[in-house]
Backbone as a chain_set.jsonl record, in Angstrom:
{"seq": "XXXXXXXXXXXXXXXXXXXXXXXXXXXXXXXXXXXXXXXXXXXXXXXXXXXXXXXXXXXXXXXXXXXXXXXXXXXXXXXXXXXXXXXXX", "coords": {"N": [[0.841, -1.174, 0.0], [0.618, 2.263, -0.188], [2.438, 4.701, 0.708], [0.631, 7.403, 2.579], [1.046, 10.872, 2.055], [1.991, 12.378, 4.245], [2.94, 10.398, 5.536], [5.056, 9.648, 4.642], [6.207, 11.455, 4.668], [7.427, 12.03, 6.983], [8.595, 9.769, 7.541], [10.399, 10.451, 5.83], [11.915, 12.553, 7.276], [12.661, 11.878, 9.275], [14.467, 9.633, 8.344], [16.568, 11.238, 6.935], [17.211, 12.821, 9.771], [18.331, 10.923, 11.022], [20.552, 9.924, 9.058], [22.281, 12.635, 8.851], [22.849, 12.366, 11.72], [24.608, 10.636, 12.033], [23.771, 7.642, 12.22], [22.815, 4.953, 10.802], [22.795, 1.853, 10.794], [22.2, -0.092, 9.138], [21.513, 1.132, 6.87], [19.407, 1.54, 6.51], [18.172, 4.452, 6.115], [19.583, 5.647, 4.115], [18.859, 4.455, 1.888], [16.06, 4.697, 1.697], [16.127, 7.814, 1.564], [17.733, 8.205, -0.82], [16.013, 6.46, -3.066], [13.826, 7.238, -2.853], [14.596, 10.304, -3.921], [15.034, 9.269, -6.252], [12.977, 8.623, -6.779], [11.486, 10.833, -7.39], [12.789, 12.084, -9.867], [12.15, 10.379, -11.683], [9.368, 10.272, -11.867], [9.064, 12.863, -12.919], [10.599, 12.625, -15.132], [8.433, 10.464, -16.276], [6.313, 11.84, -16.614], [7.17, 13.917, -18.636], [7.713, 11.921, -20.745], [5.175, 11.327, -21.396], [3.916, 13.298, -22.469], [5.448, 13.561, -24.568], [4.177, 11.086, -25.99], [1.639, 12.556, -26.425], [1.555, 14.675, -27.419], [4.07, 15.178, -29.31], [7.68, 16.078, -29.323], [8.581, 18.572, -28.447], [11.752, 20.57, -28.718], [12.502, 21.429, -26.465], [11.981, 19.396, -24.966], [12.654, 17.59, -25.244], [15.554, 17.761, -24.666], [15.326, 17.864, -21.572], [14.266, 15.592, -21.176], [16.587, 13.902, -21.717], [18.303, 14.887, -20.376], [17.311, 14.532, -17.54], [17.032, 11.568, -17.697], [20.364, 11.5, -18.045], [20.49, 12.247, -15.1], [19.779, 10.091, -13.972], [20.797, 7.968, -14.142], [23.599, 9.333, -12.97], [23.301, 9.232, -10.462], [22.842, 6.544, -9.897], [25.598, 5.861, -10.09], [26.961, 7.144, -8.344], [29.281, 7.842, -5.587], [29.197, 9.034, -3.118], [26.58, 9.142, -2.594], [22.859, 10.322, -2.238], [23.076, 12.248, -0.456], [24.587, 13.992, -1.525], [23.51, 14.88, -4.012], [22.973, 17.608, -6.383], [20.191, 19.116, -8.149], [19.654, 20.602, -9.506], [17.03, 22.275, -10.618]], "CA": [[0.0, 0.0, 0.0], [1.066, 3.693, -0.957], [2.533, 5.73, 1.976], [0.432, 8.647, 2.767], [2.189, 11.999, 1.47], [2.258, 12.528, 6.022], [3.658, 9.24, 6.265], [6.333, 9.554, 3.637], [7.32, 13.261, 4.937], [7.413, 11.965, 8.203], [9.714, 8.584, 7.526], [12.103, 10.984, 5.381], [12.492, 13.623, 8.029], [13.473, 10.412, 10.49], [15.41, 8.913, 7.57], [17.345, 12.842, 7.23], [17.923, 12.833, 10.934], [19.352, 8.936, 10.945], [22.236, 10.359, 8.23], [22.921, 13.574, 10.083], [23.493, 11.699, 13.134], [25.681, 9.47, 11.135], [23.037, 6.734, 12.654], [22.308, 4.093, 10.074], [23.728, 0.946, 10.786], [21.738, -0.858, 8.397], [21.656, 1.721, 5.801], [17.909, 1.916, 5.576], [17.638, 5.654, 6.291], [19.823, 5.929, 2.874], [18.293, 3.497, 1.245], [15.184, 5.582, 1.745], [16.13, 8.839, 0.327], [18.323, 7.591, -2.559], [14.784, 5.975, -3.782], [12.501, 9.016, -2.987], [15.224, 11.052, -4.863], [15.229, 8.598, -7.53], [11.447, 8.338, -7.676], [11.103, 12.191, -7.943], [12.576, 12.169, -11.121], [11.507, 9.102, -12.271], [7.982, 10.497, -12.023], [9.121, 14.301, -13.888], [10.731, 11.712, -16.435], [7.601, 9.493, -16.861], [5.334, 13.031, -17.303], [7.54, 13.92, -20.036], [7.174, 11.082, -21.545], [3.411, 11.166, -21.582], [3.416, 14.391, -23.115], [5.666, 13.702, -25.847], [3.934, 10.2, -26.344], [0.289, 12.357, -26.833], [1.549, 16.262, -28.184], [5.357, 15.231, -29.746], [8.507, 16.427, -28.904], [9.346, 19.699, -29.199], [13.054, 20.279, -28.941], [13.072, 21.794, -24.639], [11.157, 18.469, -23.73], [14.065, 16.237, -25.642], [16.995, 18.122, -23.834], [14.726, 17.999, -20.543], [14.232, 14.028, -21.028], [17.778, 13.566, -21.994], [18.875, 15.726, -18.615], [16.943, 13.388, -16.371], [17.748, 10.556, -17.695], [21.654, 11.151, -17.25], [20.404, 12.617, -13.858], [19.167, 9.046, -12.911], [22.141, 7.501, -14.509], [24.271, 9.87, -12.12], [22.756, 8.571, -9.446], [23.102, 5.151, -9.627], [27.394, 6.033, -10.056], [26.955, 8.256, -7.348], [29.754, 6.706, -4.472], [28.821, 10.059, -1.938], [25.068, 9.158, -2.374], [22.339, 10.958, -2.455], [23.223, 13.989, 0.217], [25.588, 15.208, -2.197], [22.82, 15.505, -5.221], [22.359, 18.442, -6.865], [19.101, 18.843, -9.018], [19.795, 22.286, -10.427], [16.032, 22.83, -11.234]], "C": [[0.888, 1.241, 0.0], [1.241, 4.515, 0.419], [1.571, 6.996, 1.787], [1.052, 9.634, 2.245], [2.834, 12.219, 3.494], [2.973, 11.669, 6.138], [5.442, 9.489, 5.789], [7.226, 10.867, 4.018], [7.8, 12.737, 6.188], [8.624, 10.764, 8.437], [11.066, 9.533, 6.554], [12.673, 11.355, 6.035], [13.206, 12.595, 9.042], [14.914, 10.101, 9.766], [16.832, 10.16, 7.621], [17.841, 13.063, 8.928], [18.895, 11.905, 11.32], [20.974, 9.927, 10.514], [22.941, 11.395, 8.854], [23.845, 13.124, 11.037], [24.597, 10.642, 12.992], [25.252, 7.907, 11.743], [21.913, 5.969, 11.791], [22.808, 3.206, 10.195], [23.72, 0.213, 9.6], [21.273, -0.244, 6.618], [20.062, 2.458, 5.369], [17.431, 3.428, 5.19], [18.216, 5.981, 4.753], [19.328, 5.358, 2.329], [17.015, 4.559, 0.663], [14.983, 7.04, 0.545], [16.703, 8.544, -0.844], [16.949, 7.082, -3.47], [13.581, 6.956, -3.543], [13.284, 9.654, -3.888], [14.918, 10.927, -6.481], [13.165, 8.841, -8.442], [10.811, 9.861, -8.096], [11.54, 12.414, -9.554], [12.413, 11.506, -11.865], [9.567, 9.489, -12.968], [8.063, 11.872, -13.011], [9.634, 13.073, -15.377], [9.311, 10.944, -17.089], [6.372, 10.959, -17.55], [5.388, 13.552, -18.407], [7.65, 13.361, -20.897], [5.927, 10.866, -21.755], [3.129, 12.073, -22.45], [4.293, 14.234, -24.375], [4.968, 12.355, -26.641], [1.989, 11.42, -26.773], [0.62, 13.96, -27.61], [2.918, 16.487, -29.466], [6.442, 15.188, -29.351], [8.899, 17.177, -29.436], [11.143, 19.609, -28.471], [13.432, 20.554, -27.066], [12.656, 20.406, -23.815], [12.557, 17.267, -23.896], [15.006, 16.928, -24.86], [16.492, 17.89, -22.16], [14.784, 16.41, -20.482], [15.645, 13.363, -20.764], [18.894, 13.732, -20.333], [18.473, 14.86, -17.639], [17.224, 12.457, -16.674], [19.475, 10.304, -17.51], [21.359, 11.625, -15.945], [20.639, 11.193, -13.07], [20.429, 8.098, -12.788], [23.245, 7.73, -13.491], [24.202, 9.473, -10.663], [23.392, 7.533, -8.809], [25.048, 4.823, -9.641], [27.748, 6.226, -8.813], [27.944, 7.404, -6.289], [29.14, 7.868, -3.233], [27.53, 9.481, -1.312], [24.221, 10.097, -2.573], [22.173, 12.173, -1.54], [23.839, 14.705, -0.748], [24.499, 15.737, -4.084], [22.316, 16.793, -5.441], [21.24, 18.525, -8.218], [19.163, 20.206, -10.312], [18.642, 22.141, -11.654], [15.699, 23.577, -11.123]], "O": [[2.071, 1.012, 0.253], [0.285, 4.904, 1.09], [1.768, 7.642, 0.758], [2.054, 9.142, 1.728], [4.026, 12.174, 3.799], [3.908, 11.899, 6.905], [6.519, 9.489, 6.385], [8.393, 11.18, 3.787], [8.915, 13.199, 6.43], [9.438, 10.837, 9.358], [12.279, 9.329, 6.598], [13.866, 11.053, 6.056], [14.355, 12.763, 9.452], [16.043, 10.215, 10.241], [17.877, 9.955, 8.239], [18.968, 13.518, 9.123], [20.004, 12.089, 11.823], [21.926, 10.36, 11.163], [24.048, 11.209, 9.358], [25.049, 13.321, 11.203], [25.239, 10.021, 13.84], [26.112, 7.027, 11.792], [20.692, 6.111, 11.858], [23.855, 3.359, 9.567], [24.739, -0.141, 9.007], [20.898, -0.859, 5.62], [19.673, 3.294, 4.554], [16.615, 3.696, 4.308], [17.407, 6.579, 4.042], [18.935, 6.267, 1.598], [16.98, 5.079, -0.453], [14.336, 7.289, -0.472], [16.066, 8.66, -1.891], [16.958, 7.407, -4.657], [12.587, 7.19, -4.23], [12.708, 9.681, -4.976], [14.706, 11.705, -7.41], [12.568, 9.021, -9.504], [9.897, 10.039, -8.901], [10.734, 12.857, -10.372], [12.501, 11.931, -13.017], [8.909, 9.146, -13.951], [7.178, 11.992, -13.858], [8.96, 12.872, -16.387], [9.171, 10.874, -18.31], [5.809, 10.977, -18.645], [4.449, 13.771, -19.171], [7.723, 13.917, -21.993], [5.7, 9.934, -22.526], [2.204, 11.885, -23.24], [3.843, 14.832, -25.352], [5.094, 12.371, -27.865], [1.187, 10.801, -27.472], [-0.23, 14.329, -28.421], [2.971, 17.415, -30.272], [6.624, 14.102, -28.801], [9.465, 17.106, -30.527], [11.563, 18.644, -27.832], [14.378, 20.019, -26.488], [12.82, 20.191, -22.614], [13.142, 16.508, -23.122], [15.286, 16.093, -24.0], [17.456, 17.719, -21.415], [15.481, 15.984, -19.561], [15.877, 12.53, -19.888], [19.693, 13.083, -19.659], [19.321, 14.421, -16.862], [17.99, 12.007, -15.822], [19.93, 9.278, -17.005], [22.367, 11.323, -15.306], [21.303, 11.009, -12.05], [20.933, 7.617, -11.773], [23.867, 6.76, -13.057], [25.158, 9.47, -9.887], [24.097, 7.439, -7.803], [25.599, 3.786, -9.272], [28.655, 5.638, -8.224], [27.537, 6.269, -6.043], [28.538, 7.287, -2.33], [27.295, 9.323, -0.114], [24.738, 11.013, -3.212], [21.301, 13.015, -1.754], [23.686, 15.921, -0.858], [24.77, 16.59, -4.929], [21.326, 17.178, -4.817], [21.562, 17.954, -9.26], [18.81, 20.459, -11.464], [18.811, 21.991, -12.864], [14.743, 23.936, -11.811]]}, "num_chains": 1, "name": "protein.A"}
């Protein structure tokens, strides 16, 4: 079942205090955001794909698709993790 948007703010801000505290033994608190991160632009990626699958692709949505997808790419390289992501949207 689908966390709440409350639930999900509420297990990040935990998950964000965990890493702070440098108190993850088990990793889950990263685990966590690395896959919220991921699924934020996973979901701006899948929108833009909806819209060029029903209006085209004009030429800002292809450099915009292209951008998130090495975003996600970047990601998954990433050795820091996901504190050190910048989104520069």
């Amino acid at each position: 079942m689908k966390p709440t948007v409350e639930e999900m703010e509420t297990a990040l801000d935990a998950a964000r205090r965990m890493r702070a505290a440098d108190v993850d033994p088990h990793h889950i608190a990263h685990c966590l955001i690395y896959l919220q991160d991921r699924s934020v632009l996973m979901e701006d990626l899948l929108t833009r794909i909806e819209r060029y699958l029903h209006f085209g692709l004009p030429e800002e949505e292809h450099i915009r698709i292209q951008w998130l997808v090495d975003k996600i790419r970047e990601m998954e390289k990433r050795e820091g993790g996901v504190d050190e992501l910048d989104y520069g949207l």
